[in-house]
mmCIF file of C-alpha atoms in Angstrom:
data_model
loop_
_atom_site.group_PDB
_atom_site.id
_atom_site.type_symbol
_atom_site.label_atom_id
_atom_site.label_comp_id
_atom_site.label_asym_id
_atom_site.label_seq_id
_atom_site.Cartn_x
_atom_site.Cartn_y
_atom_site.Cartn_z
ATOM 1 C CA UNK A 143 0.000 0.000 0.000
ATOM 2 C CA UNK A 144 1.126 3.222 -0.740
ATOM 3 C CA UNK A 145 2.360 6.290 1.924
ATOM 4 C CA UNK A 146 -0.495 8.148 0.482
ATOM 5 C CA UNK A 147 -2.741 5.840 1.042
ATOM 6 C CA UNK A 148 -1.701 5.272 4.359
ATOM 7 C CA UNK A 149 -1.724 8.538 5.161
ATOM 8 C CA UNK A 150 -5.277 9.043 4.267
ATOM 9 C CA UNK A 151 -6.470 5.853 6.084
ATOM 10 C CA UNK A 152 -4.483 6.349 9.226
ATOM 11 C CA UNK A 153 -6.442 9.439 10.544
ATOM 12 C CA UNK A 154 -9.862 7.231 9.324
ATOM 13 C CA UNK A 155 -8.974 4.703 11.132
ATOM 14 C CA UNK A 156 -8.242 6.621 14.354
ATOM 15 C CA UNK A 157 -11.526 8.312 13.892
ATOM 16 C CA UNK A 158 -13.433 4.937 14.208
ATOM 17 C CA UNK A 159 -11.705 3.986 17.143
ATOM 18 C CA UNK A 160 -12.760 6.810 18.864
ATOM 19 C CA UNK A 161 -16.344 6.578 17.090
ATOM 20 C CA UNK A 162 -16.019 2.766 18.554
ATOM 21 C CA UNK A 163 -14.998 3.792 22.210
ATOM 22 C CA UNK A 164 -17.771 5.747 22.321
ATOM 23 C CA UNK A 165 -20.165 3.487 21.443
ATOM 24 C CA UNK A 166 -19.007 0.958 23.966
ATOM 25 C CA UNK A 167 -19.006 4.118 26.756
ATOM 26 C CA UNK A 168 -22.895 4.590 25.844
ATOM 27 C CA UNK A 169 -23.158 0.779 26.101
ATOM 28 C CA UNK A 170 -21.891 0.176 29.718
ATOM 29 C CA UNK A 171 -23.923 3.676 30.212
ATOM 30 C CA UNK A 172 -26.927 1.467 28.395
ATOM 31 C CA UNK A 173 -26.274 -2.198 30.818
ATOM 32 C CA UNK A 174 -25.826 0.542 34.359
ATOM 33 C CA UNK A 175 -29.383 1.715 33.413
ATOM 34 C CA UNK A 176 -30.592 -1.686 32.364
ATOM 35 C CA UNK A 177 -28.927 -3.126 36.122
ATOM 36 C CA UNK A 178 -31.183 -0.502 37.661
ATOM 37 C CA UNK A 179 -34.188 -1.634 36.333
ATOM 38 C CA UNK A 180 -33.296 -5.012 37.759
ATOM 39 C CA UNK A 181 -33.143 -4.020 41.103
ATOM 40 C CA UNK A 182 -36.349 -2.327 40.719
ATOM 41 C CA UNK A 183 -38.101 -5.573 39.332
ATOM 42 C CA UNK A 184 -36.524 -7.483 41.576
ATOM 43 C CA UNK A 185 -38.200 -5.055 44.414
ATOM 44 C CA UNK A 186 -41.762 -5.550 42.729
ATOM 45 C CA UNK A 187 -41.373 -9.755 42.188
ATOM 46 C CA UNK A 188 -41.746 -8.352 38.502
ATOM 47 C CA UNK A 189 -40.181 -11.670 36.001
ATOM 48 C CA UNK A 190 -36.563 -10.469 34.553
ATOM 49 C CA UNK A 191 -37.643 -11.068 31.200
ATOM 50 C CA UNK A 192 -40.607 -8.906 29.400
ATOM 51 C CA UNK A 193 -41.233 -10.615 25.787
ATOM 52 C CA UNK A 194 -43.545 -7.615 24.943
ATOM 53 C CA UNK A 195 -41.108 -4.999 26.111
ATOM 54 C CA UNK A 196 -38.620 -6.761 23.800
ATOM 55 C CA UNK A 197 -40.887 -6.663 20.657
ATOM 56 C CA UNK A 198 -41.189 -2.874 21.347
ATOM 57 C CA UNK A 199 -37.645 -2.101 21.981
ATOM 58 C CA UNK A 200 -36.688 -4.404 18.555
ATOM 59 C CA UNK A 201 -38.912 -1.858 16.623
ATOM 60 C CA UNK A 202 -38.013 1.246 17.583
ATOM 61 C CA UNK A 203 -34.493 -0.149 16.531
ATOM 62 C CA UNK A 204 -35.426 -1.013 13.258
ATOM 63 C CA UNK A 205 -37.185 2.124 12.780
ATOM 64 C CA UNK A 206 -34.366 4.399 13.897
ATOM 65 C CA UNK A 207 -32.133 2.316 12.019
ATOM 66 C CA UNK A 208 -33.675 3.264 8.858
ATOM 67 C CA UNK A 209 -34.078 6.843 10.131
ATOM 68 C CA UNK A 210 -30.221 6.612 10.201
ATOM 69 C CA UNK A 211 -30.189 4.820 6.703
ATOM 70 C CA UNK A 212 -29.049 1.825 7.859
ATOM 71 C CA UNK A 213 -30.609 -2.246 7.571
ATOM 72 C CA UNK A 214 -33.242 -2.677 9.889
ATOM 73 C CA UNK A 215 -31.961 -5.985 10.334
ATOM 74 C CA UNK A 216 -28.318 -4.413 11.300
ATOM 75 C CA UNK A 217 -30.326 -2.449 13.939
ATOM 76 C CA UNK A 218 -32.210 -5.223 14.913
ATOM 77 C CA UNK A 219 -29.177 -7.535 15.426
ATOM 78 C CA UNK A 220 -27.586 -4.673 17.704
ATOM 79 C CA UNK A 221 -30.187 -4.303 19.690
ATOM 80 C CA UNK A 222 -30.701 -8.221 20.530
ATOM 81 C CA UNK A 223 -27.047 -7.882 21.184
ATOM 82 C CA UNK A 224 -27.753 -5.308 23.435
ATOM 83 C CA UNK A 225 -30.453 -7.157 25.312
ATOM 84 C CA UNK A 226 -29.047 -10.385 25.775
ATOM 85 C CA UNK A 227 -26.444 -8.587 27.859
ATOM 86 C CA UNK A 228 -28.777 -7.120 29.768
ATOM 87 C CA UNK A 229 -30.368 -9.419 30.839
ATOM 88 C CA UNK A 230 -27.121 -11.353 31.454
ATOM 89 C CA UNK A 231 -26.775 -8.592 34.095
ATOM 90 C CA UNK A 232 -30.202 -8.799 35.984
ATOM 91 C CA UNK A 233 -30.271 -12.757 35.812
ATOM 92 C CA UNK A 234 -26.991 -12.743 37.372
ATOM 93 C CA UNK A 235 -27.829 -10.112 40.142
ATOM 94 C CA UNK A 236 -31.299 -11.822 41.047
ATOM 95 C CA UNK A 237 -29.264 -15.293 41.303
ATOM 96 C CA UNK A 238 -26.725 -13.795 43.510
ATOM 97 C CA UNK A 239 -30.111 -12.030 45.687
ATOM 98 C CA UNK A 240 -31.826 -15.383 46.112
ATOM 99 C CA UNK A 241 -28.893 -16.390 47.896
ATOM 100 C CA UNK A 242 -29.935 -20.391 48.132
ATOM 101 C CA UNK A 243 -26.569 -20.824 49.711
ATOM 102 C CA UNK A 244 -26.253 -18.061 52.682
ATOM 103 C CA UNK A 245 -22.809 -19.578 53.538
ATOM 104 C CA UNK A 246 -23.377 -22.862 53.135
ATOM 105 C CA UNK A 247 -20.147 -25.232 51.689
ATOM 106 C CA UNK A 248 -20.737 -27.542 48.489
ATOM 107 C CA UNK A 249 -17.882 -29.578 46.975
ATOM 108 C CA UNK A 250 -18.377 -29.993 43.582
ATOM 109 C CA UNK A 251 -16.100 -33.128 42.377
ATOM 110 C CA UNK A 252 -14.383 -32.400 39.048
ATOM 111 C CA UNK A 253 -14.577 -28.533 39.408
ATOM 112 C CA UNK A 254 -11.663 -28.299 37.295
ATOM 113 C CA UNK A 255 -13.699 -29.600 34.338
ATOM 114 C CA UNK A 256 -15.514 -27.659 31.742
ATOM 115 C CA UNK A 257 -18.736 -27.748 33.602
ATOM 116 C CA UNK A 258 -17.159 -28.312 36.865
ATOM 117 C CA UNK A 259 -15.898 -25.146 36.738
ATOM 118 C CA UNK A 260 -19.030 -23.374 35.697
ATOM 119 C CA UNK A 261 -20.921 -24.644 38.319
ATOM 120 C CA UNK A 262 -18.261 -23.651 40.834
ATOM 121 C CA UNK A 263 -18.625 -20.148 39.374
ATOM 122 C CA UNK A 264 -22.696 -20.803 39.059
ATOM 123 C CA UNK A 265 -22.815 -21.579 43.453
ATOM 124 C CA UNK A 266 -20.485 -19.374 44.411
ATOM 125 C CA UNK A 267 -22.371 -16.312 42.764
ATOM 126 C CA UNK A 268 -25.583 -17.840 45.056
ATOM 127 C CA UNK A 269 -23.217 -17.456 48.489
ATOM 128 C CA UNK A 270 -21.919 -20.945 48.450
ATOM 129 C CA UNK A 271 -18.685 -21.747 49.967
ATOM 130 C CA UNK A 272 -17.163 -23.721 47.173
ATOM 131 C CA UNK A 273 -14.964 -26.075 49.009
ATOM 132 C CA UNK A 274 -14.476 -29.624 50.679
ATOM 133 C CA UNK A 275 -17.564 -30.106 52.327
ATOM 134 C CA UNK A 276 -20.769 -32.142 52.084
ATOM 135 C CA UNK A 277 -23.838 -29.949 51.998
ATOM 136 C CA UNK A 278 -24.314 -30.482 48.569
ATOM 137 C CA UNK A 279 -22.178 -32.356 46.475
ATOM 138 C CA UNK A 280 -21.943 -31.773 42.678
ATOM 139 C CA UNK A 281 -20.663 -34.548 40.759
ATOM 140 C CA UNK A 282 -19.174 -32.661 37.574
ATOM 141 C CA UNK A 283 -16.761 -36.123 36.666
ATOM 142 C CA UNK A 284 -16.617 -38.018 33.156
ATOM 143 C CA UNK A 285 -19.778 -40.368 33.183
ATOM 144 C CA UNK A 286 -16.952 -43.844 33.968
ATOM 145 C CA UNK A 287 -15.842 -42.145 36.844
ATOM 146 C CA UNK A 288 -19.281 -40.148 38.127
ATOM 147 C CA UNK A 289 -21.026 -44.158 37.817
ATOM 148 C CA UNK A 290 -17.804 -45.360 40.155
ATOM 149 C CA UNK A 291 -18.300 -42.451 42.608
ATOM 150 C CA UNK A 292 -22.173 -43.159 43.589
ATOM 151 C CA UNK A 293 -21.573 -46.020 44.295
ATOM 152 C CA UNK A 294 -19.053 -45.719 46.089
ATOM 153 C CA UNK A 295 -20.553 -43.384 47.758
ATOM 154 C CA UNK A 296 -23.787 -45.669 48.607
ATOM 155 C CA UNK A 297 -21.174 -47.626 50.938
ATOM 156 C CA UNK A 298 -21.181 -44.500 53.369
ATOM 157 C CA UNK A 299 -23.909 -42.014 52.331
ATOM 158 C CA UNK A 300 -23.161 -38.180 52.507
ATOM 159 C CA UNK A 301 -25.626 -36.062 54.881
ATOM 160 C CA UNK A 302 -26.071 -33.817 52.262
ATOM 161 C CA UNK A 303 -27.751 -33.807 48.771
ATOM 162 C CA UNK A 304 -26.133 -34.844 45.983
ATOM 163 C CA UNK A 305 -26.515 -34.572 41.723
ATOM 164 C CA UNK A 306 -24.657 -35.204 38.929
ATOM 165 C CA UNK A 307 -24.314 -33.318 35.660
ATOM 166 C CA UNK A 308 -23.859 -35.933 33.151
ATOM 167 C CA UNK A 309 -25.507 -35.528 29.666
ATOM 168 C CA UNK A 310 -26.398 -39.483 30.331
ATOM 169 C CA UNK A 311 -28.462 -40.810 32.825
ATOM 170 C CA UNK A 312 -28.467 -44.835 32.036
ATOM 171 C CA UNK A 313 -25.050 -45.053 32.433
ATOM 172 C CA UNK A 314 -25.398 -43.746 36.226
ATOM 173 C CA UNK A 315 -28.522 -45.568 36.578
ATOM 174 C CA UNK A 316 -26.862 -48.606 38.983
ATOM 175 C CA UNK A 317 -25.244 -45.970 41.123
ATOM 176 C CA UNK A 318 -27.875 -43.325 41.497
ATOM 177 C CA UNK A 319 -30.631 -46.049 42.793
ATOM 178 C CA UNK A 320 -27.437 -47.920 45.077
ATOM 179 C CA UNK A 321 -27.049 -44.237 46.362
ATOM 180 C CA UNK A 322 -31.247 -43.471 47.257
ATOM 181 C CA UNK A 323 -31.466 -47.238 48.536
ATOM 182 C CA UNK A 324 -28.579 -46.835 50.927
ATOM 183 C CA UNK A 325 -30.699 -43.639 52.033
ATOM 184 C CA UNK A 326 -29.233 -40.873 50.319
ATOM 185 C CA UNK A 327 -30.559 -37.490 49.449
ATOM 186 C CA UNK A 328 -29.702 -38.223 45.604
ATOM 187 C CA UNK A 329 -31.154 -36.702 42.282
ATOM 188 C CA UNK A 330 -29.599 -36.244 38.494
ATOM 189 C CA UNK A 331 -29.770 -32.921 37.033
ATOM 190 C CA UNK A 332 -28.353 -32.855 32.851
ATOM 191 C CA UNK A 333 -27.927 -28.205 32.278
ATOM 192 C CA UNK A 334 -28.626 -28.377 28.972
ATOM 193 C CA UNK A 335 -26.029 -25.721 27.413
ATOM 194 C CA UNK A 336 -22.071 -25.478 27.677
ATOM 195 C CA UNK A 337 -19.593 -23.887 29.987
ATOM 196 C CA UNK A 338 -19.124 -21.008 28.249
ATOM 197 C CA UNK A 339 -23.048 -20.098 28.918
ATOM 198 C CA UNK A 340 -23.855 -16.652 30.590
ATOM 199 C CA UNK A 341 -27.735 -16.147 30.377
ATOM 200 C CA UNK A 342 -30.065 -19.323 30.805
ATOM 201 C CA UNK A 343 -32.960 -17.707 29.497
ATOM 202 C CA UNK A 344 -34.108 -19.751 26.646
ATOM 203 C CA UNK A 345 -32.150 -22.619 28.090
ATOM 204 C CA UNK A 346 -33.381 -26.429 29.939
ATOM 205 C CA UNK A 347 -32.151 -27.522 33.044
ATOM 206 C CA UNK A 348 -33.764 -31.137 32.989
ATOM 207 C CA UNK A 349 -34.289 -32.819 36.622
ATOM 208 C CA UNK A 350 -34.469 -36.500 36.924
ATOM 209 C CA UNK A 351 -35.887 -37.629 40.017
ATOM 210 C CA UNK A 352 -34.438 -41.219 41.457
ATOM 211 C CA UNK A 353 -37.130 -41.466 44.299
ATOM 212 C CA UNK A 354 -35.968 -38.363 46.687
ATOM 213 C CA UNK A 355 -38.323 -35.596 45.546
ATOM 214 C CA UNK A 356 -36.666 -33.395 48.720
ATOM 215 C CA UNK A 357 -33.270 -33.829 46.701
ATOM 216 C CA UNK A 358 -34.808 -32.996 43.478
ATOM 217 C CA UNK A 359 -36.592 -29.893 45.187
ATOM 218 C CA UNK A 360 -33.294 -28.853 46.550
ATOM 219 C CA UNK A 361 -31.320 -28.754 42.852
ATOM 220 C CA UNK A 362 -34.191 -27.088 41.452
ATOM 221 C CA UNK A 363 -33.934 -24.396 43.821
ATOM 222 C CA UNK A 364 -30.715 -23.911 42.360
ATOM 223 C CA UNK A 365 -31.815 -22.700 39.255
ATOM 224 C CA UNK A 366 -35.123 -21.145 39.968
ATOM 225 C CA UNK A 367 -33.661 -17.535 40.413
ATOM 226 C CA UNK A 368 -32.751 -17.760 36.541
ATOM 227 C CA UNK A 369 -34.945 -17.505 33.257
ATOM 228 C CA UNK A 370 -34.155 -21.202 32.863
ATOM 229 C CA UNK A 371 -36.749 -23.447 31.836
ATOM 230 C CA UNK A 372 -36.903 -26.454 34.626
ATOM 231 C CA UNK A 373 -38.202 -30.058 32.874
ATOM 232 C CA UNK A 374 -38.281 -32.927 35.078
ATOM 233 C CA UNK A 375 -39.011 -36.444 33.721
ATOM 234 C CA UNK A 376 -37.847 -39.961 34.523
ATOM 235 C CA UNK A 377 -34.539 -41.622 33.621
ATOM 236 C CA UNK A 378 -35.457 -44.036 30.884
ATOM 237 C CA UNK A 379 -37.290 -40.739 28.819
ATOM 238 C CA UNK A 380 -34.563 -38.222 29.698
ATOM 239 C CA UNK A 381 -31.760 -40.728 27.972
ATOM 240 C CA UNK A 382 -34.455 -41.994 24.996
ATOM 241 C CA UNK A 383 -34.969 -38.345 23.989
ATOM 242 C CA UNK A 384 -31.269 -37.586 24.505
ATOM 243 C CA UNK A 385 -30.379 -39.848 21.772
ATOM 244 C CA UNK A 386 -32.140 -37.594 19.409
ATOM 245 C CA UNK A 387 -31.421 -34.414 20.870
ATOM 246 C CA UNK A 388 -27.682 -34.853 21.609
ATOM 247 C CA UNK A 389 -26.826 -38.363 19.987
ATOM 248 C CA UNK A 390 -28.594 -37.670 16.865
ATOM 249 C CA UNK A 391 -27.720 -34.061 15.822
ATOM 250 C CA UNK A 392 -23.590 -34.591 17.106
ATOM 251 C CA UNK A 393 -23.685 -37.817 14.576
ATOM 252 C CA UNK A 394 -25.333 -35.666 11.718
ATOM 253 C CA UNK A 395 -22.660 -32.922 12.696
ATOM 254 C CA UNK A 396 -19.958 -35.532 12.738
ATOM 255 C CA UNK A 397 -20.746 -37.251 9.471
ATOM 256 C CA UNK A 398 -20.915 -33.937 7.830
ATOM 257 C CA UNK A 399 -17.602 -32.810 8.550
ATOM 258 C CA UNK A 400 -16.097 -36.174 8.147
ATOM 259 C CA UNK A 401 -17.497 -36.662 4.491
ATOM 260 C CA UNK A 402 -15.931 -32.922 3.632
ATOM 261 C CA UNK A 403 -12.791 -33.985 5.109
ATOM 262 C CA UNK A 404 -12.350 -37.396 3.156
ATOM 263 C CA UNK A 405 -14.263 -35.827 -0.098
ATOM 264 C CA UNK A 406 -10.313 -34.631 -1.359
ATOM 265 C CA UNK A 407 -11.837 -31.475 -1.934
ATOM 266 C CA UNK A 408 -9.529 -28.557 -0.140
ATOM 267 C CA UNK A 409 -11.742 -26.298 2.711
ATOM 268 C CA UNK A 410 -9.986 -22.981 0.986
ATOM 269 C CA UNK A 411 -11.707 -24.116 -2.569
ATOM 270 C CA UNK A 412 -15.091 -24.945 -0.970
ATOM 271 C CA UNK A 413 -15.153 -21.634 0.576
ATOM 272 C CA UNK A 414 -15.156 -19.863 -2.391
ATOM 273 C CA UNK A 415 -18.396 -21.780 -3.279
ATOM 274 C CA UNK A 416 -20.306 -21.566 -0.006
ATOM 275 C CA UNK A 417 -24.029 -20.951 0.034
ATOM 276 C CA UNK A 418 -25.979 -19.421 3.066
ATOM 277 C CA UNK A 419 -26.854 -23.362 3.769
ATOM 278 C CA UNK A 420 -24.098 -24.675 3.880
ATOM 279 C CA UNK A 421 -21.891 -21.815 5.692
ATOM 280 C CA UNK A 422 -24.796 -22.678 8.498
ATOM 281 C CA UNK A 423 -24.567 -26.208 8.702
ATOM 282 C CA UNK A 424 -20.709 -25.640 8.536
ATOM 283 C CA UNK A 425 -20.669 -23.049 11.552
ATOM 284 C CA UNK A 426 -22.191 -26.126 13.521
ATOM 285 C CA UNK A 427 -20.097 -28.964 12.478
ATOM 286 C CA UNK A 428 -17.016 -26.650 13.534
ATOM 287 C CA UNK A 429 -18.480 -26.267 17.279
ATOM 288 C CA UNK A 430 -18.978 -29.978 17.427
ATOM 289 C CA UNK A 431 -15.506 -30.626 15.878
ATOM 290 C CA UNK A 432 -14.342 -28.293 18.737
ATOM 291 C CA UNK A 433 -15.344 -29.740 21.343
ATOM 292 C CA UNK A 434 -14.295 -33.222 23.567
ATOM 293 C CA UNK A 435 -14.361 -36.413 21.692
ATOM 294 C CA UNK A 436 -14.076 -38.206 24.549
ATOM 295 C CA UNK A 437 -17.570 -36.790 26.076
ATOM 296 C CA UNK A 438 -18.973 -37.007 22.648
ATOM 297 C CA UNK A 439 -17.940 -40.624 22.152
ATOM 298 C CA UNK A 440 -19.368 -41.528 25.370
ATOM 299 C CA UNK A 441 -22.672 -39.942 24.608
ATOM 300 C CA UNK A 442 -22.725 -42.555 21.100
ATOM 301 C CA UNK A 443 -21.426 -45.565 23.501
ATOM 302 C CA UNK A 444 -23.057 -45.579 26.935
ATOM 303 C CA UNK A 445 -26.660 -44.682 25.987
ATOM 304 C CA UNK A 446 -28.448 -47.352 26.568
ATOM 305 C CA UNK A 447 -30.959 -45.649 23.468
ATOM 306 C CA UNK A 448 -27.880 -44.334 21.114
ATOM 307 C CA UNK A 449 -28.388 -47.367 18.686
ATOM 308 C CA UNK A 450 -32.164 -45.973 18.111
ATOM 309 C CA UNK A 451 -31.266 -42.765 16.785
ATOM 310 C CA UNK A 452 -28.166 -43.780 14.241
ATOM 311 C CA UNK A 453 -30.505 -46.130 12.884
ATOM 312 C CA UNK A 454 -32.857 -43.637 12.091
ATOM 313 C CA UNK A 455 -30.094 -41.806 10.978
ATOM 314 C CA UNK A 456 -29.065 -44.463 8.433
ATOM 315 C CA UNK A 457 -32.655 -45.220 7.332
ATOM 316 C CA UNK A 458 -33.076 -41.338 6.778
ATOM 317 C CA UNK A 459 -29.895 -41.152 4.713
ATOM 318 C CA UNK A 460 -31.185 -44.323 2.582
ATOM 319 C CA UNK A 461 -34.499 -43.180 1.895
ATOM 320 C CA UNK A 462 -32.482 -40.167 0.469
ATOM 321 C CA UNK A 463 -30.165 -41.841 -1.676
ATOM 322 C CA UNK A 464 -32.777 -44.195 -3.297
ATOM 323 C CA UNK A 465 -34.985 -41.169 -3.949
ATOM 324 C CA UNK A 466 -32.422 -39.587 -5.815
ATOM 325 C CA UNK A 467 -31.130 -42.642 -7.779
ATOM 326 C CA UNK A 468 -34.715 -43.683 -8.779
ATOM 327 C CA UNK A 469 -35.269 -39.989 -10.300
ATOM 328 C CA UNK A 470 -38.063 -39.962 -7.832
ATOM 329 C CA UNK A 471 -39.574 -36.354 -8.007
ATOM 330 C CA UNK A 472 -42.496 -37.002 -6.143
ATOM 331 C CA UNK A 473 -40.774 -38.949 -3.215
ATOM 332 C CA UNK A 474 -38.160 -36.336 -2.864
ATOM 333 C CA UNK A 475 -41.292 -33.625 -2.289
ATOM 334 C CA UNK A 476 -43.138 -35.988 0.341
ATOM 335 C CA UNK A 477 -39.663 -36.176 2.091
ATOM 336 C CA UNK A 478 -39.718 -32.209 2.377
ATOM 337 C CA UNK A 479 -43.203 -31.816 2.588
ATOM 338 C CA UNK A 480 -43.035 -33.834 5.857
ATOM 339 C CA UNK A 481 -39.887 -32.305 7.195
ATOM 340 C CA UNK A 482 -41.455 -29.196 6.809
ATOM 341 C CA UNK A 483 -44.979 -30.117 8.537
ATOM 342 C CA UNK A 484 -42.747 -31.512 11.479
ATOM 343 C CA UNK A 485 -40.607 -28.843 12.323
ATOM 344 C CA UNK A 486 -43.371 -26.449 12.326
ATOM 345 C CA UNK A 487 -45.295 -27.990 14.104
ATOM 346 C CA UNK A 488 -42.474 -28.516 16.965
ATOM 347 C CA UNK A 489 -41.772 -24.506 16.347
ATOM 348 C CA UNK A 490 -45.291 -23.499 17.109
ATOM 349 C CA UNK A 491 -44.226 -25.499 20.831
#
């Protein structure tokens, strides 16, 4: 690049940075104002989260958006931005004012771990003493090693309550009813997000109860400050819906990026061919490539379900391919016709 055009960019470039600084000022300005209004919902039992208010706040971005002759959609995306951090803010402070721990200790077992560690985070911001204690224990282990642990823990059973976080429940199934048979305060909960989550609205927390409903009262208490959505149902549904809702789409995820990687076609050439589909589906695959194979493997091995769901899989990706080979027009429409009836029909839910 030339001096010139250096020279001409340079004092640009400054100017956005301030341009940007200020924005972000006007934003912490924006999420002080937002923490205020909180506090003052928290005072009135009003819930955190006002859908309505939303819609209205999402318009009057769009409109002044194009006021400033910019997308609507850019506005809108700013201001959803803007919102979820908001109410990132007030979730947090009305967890941290329920206060379900006032001092009491909890020992969560694999803290160090992904989840272990949000959990230790998640406690401590409700007044927990995260330490060695047993007031609550929070088994945040591999499955292997959480399955070992109850029942060793059946042996001798802990005063206090105690859950796991596995994304599996069969696997646990031996030690979880050794542990509430022995007489312990025992329940499974499965957070259904990832470490890196901040605000659980729009997120499940599912609650399996093993016969101690005081145990399963006590984890749900946990989460009740937040804009979580609680779902409790038995063991043998939690892990044969699982194997759809985790088993199935990491297997389509995995299967995608493992045909693109053994297709001999370079990831630089397919970019230049992308389509807004396929960028999608590829934004997915990536997060599942990212994260732990071992805790993905485990979720395709110990469900006592898994087999269902790769079956389907298979059948689905038959049906498919002898659609297409028979030149099968009218097939290939029924196949999208009811794809399309089903998922609306679970989006209207």
């Amino acid at each position: 690049m030339s001096d010139d055009a250096n020279a001409r960019l340079d004092p640009l470039r400054a100017e956005l940075g301030r341009i940007d600084r200020e924005i972000l000022a006007l934003v912490a300005k924006r999420q002080a104002v937002a923490q205020r209004i909180g506090q003052v919902k928290r005072d009135a039992r009003i819930p955190t989260r006002d859908y309505r208010q939303e819609k209205d706040v999402v318009e009057r971005a769009r409109a002044a958006a194009v006021e400033q002759g910019l997308s609507p959609a850019l506005g809108e995306e700013l201001i959803l931005a803007l919102i979820r951090g908001s109410l990132a803010i007030q979730e947090r402070d009305t967890v941290a004012a329920a206060g379900e721990g006032n001092g009491r200790r909890v020992l969560v077992i694999g803290g160090a771990g992904h989840m272990g560690r949000w959990f230790v985070r998640y406690l401590g911001a409700q007044g927990f003493a995260v330490e060695i204690a047993d007031e609550l224990i929070v088994l945040a282990t591999p499955m292997p090693a959480t399955a070992t642990i109850l029942e060793a823990m059946a042996a001798a059973p802990p005063s206090g309550v105690v859950f796991d976080v596995g994304s599996l429940k069969s696997p646990l199934r031996r030690g979880l009813h050794a542990l509430r048979a022995a007489g312990g305060r025992v329940t499974s909960v499965h957070p259904m997000f990832g470490p890196d989550t901040e605000l659980l609205s729009g997120r499940h927390v599912i609650f399996v109860d093993v016969g101690s409903a005081p145990a399963t009262a006590a984890a749900r208490a946990l989460f009740e400050p937040t804009m979580a959505t609680l779902v409790e149902m038995d063991l043998e549904s939690h892990d044969r819906l699982i194997a759809y809702v985790l088993g199935l789409s990491h297997a389509l995820n995995i299967a995608f990026f493992t045909a693109l990687a053994e297709s001999g076609e370079a990831a630089p050439r397919l970019a230049t061919l992308s389509s807004t589909t396929f960028d999608a589906q590829l934004g997915v695959a990536a997060r599942v490539a990212d994260e732990h194979p071992d805790l993905y493997f485990e979720i395709q091995t110990l469900n006592d379900y898994g087999t269902e769901s790769l079956a389907a899989l298979l059948y689905a990706v038959e049906r498919l391919r002898s659609v297409v080979r028979a030149n099968d027009l009218e097939g290939f429409r029924a196949l999208m016709t009811r794809g399309r009836s089903y998922l609306k029909e679970r989006l209207r839910r």
